[in-house]
PDB file of C-alpha atoms in Angstrom:
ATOM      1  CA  UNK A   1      -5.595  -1.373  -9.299  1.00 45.00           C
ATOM      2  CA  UNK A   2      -7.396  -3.047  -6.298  1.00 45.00           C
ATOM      3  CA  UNK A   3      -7.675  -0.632  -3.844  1.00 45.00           C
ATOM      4  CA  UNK A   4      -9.456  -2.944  -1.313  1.00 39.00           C
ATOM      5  CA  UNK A   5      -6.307  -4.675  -0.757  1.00 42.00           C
ATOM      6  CA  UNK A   6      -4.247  -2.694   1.646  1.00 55.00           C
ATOM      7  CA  UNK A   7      -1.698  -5.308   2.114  1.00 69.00           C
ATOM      8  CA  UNK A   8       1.950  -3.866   1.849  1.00 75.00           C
ATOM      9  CA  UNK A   9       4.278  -6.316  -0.493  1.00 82.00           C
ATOM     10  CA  UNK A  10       7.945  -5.415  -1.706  1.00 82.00           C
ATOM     11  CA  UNK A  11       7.851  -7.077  -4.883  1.00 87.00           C
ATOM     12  CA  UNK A  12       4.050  -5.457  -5.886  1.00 86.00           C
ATOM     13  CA  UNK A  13       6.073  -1.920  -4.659  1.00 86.00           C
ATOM     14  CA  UNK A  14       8.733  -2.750  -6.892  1.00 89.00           C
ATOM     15  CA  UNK A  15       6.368  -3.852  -9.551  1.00 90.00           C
ATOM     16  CA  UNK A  16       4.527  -0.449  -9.489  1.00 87.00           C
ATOM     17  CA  UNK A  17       7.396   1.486  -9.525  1.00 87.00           C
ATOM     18  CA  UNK A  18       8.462  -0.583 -12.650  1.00 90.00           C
ATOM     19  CA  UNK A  19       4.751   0.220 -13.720  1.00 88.00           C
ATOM     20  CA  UNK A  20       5.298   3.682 -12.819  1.00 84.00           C
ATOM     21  CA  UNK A  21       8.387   5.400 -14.076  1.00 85.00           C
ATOM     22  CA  UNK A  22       9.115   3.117 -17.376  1.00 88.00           C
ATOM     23  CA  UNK A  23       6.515   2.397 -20.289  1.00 88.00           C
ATOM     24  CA  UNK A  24       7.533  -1.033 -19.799  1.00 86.00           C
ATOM     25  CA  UNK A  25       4.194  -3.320 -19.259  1.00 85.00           C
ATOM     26  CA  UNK A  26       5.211  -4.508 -15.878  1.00 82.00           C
ATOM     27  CA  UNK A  27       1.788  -4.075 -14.340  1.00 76.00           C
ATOM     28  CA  UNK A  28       0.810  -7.494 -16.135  1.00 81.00           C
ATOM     29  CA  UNK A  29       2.793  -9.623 -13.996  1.00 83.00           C
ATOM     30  CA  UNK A  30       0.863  -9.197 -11.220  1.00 84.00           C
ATOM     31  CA  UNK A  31      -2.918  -7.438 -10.307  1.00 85.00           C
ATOM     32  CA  UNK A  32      -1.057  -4.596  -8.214  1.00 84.00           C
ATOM     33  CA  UNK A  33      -2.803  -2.855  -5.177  1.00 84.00           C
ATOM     34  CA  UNK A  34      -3.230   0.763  -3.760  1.00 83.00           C
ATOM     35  CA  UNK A  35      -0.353   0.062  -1.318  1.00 84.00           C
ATOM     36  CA  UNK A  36       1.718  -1.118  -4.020  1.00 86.00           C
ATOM     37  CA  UNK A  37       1.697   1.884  -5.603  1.00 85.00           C
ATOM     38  CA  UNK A  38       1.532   4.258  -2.189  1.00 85.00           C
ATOM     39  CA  UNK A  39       4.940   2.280  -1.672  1.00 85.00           C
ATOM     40  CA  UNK A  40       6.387   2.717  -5.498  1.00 84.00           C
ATOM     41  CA  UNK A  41       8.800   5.656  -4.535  1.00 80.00           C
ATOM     42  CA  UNK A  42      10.630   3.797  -2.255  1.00 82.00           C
ATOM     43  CA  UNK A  43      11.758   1.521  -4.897  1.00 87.00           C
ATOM     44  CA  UNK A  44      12.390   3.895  -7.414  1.00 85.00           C
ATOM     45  CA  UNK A  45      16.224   3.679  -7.167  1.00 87.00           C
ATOM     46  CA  UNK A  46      15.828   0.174  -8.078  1.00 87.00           C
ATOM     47  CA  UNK A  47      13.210   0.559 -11.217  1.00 88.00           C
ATOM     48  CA  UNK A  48      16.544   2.966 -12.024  1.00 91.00           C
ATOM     49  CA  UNK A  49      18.457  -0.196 -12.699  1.00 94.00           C
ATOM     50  CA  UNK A  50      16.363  -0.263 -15.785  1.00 94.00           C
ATOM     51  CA  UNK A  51      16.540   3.720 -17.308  1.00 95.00           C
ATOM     52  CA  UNK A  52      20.143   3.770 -15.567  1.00 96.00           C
ATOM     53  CA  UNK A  53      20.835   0.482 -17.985  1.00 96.00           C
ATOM     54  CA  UNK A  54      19.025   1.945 -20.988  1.00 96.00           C
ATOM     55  CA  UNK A  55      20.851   5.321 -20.675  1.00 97.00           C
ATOM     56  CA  UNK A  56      24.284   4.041 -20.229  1.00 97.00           C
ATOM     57  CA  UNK A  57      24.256   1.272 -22.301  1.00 97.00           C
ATOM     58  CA  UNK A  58      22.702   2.996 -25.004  1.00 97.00           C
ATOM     59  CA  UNK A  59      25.420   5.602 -25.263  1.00 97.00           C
ATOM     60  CA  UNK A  60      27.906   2.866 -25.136  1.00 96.00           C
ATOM     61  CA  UNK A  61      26.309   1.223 -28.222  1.00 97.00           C
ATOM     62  CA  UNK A  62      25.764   4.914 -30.324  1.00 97.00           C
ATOM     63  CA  UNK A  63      29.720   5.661 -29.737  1.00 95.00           C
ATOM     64  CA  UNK A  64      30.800   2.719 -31.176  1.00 95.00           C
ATOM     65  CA  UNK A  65      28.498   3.239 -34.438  1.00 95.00           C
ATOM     66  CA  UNK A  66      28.685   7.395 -34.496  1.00 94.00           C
ATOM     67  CA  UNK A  67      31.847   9.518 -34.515  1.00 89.00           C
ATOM     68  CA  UNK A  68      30.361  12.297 -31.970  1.00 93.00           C
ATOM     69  CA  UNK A  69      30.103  11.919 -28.675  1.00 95.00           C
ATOM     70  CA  UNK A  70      27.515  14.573 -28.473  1.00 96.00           C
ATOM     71  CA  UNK A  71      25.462  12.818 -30.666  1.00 97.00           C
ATOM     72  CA  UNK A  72      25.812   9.567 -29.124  1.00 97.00           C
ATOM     73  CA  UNK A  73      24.967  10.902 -25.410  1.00 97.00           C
ATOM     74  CA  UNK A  74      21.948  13.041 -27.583  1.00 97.00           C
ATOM     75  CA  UNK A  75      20.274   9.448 -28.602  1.00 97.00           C
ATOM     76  CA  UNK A  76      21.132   7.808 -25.461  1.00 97.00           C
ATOM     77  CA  UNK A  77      18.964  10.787 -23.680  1.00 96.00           C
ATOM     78  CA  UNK A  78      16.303  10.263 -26.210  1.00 96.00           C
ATOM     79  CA  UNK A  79      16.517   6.798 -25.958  1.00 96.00           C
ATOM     80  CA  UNK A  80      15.569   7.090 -22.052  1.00 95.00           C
ATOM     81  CA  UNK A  81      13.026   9.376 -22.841  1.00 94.00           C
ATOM     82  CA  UNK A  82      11.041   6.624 -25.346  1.00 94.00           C
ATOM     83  CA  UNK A  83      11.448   4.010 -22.095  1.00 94.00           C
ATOM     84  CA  UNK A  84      10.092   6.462 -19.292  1.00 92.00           C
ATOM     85  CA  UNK A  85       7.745   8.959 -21.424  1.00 90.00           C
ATOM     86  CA  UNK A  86       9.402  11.527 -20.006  1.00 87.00           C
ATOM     87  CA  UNK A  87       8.098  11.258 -16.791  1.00 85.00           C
ATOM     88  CA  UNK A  88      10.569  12.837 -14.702  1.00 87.00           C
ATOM     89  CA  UNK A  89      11.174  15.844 -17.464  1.00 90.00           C
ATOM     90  CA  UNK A  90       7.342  16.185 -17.012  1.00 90.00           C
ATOM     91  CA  UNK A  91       7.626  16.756 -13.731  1.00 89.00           C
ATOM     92  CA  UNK A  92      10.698  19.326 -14.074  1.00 93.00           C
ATOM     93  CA  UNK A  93       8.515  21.239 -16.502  1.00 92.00           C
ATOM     94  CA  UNK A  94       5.242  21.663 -14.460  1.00 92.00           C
ATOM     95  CA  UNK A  95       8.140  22.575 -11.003  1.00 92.00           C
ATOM     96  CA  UNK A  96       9.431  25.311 -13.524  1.00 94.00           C
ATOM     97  CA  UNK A  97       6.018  26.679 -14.538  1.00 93.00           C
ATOM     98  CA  UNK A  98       4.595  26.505 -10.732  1.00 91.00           C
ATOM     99  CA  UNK A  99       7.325  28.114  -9.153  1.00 92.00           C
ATOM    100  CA  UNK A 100       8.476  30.441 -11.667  1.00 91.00           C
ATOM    101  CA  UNK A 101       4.763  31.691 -12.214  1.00 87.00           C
ATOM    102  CA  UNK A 102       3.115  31.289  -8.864  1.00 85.00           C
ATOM    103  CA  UNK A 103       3.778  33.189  -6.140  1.00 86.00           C
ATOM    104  CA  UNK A 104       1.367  31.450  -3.123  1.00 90.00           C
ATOM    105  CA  UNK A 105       1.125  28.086  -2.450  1.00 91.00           C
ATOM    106  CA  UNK A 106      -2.258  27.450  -3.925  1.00 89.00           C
ATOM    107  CA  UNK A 107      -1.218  29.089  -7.445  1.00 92.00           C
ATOM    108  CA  UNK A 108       1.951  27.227  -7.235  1.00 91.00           C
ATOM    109  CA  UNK A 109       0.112  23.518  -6.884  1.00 90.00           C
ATOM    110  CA  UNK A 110      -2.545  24.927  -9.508  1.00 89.00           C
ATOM    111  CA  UNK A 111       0.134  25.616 -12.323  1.00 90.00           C
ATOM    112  CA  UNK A 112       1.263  22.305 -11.517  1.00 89.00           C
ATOM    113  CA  UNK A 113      -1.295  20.141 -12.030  1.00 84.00           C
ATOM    114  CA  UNK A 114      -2.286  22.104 -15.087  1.00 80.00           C
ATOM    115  CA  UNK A 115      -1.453  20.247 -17.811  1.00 77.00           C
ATOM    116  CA  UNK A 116      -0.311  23.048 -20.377  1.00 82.00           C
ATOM    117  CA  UNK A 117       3.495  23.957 -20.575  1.00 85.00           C
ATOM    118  CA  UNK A 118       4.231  27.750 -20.163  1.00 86.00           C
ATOM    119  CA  UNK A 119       7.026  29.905 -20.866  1.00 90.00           C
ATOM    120  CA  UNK A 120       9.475  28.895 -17.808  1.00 91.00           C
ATOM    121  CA  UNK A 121       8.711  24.672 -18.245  1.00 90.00           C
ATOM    122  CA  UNK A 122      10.269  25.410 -22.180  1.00 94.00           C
ATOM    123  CA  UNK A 123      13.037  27.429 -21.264  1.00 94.00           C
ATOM    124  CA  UNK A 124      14.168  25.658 -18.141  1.00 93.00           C
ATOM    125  CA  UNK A 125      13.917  22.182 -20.036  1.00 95.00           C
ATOM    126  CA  UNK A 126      16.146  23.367 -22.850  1.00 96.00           C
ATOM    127  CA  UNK A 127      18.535  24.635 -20.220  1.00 96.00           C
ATOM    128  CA  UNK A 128      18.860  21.779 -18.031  1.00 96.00           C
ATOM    129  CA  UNK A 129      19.473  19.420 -21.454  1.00 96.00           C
ATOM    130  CA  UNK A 130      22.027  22.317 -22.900  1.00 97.00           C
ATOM    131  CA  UNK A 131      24.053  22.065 -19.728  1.00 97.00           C
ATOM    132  CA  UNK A 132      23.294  18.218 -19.455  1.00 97.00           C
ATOM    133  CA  UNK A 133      24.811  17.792 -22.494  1.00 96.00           C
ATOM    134  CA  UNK A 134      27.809  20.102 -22.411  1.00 97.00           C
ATOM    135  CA  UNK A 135      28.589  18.678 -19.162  1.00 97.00           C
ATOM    136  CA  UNK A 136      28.470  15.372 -20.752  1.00 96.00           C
ATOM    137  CA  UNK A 137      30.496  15.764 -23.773  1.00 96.00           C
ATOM    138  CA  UNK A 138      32.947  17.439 -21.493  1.00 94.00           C
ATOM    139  CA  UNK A 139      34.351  13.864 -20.590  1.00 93.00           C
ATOM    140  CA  UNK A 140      36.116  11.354 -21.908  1.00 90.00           C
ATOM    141  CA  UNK A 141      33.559   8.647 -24.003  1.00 91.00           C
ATOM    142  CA  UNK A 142      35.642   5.612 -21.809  1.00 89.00           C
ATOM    143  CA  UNK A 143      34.183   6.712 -19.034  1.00 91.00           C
ATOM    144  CA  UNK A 144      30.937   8.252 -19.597  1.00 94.00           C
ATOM    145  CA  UNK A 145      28.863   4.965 -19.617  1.00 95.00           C
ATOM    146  CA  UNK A 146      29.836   4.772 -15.703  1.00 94.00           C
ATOM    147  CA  UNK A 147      29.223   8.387 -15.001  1.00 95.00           C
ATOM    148  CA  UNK A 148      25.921   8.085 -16.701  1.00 97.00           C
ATOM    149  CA  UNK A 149      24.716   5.094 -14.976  1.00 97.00           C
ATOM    150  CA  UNK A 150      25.849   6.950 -11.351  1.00 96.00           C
ATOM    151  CA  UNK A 151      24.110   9.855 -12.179  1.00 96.00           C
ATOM    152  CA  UNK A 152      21.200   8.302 -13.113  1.00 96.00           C
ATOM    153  CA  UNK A 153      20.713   6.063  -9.883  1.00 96.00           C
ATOM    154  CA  UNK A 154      22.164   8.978  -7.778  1.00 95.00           C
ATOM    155  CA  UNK A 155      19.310  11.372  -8.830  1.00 94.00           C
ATOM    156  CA  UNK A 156      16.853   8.730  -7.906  1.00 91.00           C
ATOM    157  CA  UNK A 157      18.440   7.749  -4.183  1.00 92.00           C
ATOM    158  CA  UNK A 158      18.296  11.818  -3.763  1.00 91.00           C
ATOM    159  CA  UNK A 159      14.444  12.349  -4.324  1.00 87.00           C
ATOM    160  CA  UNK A 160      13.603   9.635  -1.745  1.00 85.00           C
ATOM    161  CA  UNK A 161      14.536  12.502   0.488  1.00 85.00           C
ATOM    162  CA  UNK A 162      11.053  14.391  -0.060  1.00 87.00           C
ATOM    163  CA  UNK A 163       9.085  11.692   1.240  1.00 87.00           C
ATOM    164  CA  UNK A 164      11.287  10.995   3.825  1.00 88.00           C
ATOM    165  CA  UNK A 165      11.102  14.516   5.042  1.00 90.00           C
ATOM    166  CA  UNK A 166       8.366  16.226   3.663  1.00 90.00           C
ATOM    167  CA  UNK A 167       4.513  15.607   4.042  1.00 89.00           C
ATOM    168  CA  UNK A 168       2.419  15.157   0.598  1.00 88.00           C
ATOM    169  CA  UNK A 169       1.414  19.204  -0.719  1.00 86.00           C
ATOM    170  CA  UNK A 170      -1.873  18.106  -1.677  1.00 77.00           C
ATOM    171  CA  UNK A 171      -5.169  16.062  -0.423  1.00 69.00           C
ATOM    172  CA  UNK A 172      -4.321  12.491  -1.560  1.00 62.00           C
ATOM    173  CA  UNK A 173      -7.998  12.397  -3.849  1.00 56.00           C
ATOM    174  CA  UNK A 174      -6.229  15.629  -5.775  1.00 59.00           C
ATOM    175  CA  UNK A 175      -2.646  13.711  -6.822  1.00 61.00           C
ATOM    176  CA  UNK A 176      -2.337  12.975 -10.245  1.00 59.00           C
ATOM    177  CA  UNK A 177      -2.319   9.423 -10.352  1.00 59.00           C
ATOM    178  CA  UNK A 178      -4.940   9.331  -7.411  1.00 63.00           C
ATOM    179  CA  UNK A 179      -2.060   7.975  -4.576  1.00 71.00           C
ATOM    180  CA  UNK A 180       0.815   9.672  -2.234  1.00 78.00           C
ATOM    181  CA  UNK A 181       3.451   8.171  -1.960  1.00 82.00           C
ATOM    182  CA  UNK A 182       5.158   6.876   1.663  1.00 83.00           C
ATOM    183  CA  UNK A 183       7.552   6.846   3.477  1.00 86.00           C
ATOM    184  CA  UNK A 184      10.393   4.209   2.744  1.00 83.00           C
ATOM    185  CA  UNK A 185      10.793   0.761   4.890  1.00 81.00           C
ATOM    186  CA  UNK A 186      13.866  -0.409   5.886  1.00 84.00           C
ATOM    187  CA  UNK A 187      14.729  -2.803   3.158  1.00 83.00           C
ATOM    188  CA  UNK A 188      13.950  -0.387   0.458  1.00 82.00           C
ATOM    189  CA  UNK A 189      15.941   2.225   1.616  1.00 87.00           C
ATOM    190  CA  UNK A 190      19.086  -0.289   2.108  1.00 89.00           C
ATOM    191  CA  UNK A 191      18.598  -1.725  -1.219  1.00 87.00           C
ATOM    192  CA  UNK A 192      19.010   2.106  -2.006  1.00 89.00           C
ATOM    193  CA  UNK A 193      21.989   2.355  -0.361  1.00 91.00           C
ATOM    194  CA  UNK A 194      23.591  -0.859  -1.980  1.00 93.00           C
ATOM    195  CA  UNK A 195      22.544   0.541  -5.345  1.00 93.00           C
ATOM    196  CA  UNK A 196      24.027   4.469  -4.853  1.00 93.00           C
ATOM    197  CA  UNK A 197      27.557   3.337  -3.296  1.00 92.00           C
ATOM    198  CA  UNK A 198      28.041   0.618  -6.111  1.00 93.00           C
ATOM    199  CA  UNK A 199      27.223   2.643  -8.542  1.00 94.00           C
ATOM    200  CA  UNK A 200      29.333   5.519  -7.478  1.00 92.00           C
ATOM    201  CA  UNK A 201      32.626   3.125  -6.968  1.00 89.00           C
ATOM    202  CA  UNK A 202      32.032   2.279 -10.498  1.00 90.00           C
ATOM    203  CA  UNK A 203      32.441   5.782 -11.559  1.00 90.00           C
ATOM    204  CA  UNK A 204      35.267   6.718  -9.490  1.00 84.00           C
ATOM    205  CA  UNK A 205      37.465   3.892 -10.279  1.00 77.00           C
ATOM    206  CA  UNK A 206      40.590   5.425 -11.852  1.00 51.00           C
ATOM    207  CA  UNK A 207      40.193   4.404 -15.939  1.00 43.00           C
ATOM    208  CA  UNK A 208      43.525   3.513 -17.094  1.00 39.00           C
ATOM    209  CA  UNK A 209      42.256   3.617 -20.917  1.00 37.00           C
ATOM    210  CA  UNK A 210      41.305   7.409 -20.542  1.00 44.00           C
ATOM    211  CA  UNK A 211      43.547  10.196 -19.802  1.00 48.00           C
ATOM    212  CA  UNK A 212      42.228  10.056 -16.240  1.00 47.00           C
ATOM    213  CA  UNK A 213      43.445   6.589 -15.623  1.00 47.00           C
ATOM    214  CA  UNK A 214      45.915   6.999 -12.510  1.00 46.00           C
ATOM    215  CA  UNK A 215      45.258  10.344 -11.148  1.00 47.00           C
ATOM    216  CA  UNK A 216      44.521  10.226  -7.573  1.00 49.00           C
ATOM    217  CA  UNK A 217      40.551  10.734  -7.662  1.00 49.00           C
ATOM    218  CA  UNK A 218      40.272   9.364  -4.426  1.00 49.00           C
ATOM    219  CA  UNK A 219      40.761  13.346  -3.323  1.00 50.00           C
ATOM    220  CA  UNK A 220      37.879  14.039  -5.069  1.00 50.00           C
ATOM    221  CA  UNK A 221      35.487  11.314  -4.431  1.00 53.00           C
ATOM    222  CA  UNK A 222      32.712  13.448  -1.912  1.00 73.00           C
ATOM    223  CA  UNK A 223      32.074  15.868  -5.408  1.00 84.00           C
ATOM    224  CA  UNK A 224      29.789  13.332  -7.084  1.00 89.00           C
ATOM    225  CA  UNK A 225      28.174  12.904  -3.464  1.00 90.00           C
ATOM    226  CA  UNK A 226      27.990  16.331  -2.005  1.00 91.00           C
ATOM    227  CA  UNK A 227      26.666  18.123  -4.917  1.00 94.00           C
ATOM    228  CA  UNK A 228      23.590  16.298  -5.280  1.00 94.00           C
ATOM    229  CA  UNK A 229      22.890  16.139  -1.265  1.00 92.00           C
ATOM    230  CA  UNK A 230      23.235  19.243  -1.534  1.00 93.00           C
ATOM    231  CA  UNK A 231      20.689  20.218  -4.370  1.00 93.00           C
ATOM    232  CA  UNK A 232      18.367  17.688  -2.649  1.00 92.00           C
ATOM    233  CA  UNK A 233      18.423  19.579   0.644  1.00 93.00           C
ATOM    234  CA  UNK A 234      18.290  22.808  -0.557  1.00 94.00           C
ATOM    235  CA  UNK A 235      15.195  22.351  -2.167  1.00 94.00           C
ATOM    236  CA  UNK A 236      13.576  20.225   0.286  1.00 93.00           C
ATOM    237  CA  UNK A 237      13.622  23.570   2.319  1.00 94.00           C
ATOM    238  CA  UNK A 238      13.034  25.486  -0.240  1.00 94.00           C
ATOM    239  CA  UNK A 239       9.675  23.074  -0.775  1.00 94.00           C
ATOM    240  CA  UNK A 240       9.030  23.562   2.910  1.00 93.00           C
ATOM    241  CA  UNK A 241       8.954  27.215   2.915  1.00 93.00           C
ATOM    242  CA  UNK A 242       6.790  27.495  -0.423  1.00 93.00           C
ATOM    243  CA  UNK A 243       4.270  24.722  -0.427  1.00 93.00           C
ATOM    244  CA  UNK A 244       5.046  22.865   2.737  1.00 90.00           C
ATOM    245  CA  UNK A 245       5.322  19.878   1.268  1.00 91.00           C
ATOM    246  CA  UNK A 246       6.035  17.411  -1.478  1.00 90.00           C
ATOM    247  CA  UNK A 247       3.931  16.877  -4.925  1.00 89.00           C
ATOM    248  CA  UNK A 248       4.885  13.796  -7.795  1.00 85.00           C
ATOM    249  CA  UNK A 249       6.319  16.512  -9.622  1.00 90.00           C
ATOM    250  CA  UNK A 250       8.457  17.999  -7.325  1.00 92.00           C
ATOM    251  CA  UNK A 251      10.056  14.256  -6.867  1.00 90.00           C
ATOM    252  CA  UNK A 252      10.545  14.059 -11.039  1.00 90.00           C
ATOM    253  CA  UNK A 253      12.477  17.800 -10.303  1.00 93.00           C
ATOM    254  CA  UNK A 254      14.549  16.691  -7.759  1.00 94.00           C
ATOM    255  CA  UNK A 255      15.516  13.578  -9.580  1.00 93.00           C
ATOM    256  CA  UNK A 256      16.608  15.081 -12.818  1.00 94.00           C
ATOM    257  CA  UNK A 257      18.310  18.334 -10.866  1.00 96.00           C
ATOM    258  CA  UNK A 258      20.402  15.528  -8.687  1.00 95.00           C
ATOM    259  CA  UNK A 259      20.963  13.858 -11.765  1.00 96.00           C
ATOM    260  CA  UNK A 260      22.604  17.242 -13.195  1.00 96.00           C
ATOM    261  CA  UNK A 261      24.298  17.942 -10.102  1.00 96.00           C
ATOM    262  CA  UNK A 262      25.842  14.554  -9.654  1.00 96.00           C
ATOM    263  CA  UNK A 263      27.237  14.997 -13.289  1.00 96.00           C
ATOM    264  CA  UNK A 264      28.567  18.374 -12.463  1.00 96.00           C
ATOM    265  CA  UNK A 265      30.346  16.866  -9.873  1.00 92.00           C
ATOM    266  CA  UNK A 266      32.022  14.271 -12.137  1.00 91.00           C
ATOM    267  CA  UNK A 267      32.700  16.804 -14.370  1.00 91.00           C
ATOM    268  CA  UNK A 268      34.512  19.022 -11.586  1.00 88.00           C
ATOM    269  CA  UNK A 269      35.959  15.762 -10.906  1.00 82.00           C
ATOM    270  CA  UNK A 270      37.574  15.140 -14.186  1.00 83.00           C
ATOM    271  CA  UNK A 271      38.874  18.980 -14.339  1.00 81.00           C
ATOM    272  CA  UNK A 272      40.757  18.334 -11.219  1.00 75.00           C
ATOM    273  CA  UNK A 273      42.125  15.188 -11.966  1.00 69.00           C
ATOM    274  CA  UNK A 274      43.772  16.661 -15.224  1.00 49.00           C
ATOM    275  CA  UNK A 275      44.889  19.547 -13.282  1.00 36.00           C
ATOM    276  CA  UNK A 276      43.601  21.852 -15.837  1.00 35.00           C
TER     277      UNK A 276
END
């Protein structure tokens, strides 16, 4: 990383965050600077292209070879896992363990950037992928490649909100990878935008092969929205009034817990539309 180059670039941004939040050897296509990195969030909902891609089309693949959905969406899961080293389930382990086990701010940044797992990081990761995965198997394998993919990019539109609105927790020489992150431009948070509504009209299309097709989900369409803006401003205030601020962890939390929620919604979703 040069950091004597200060010089702010969209495609070095979207190179780090390539760089960043996949395993994928990005970084060699071009020497990437300090700024490109300080400006890697912003273009995180684009890097989710990629894991939204892997995950999604990775299920689609397992359920044509295995007869269980469950253990289809299990390998597509640990399929995204093996492309982003769990980077964002890091990140949801060290929020558990910091705000579970620390009660002021300083303890609660502390436990973070420790790099042990405790007690709550175990038990909060096996919940999230228990309920991840019952949500999951809940609907119909036709459309779960879409719902996946939404999710996915969803979660990753949602924790742009942090930077957007919260200041960085720590000193910038403390962060883990030695940069904060800033606040999105214009064109990043547009091709955010772009990315989000696509990929939610893609997973709210009525599915004719499924027993969905031709219910009128058009009532229902703000569930797969609101849930996750929800979760995303809830704990941006909740961040506020604990640590007054925003850490790289607490931006892996809010991704996956979006993620979740925006899957809940579908899931609500797909309740309704049977009229169960």
């Amino acid at each position: 990383m040069n950091n004597s180059d200060t010089k702010r670039s969209h495609l070095g941004a979207l190179i780090a965050a390539l760089s960043l939040f996949t395993r994928l050897p990005f970084w060699r296509l071009r020497e990437l600077t300090t700024a490109d990195y300080e400006d890697a969030l912003s273009w995180w909902p684009v890097a989710g292209l990629v894991t939204a891609t892997t995950l999604s089309g990775s299920f689609y693949l397992y359920s044509l070879i295995l007869p269980s959905v469950g253990a289809a969406l299990a390998l597509a899961l640990g399929t995204r896992l093996l492309l982003t080293g769990a980077f964002h389930e890091d990140g949801l382990g060290d929020f558990f363990d910091g705000f579970g086990g620390g009660r002021e701010r300083s303890q609660i940044l502390a436990i973070m950037k420790d790099s042990h797992v405790g007690s709550y990081a175990v038990l909060g990761l096996i919940l999230y992928y228990l309920t991840y995965w019952a949500l999951g198997t809940s609907l119909p394998a036709g459309w779960l490649p879409a719902v996946l993919f939404a999710s996915d990019i969803t979660g990753k539109v949602t924790s742009l909100l942090q930077v957007q609105f919260l200041p960085y927790a720590r000193r910038e020489e403390d962060s883990k990878i030695g940069v904060t992150y800033r606040k999105a431009r214009p064109l990043a948070i547009y091709a955010a935008l772009a990315i989000f509504l696509t990929a939610q009209w893609w997973a709210l299309r009525p599915i004719e092969a499924t027993p969905i097709g031709g219910s009128e989900l058009t009532h229902f369409v703000p569930l797969s929205i609101f849930l996750p803006i929800l979760v995303g401003g809830g704990l941006i205030a909740y961040l506020r009034k604990r640590i007054d601020g925003y850490t790289g962890d607490t931006c892996g939390a809010l991704c996956v817990l979006s993620e979740l929620a925006t899957l809940t919604g579908f899931a609500i979703l797909y309740r309704l539309g049977l009229g169960v």
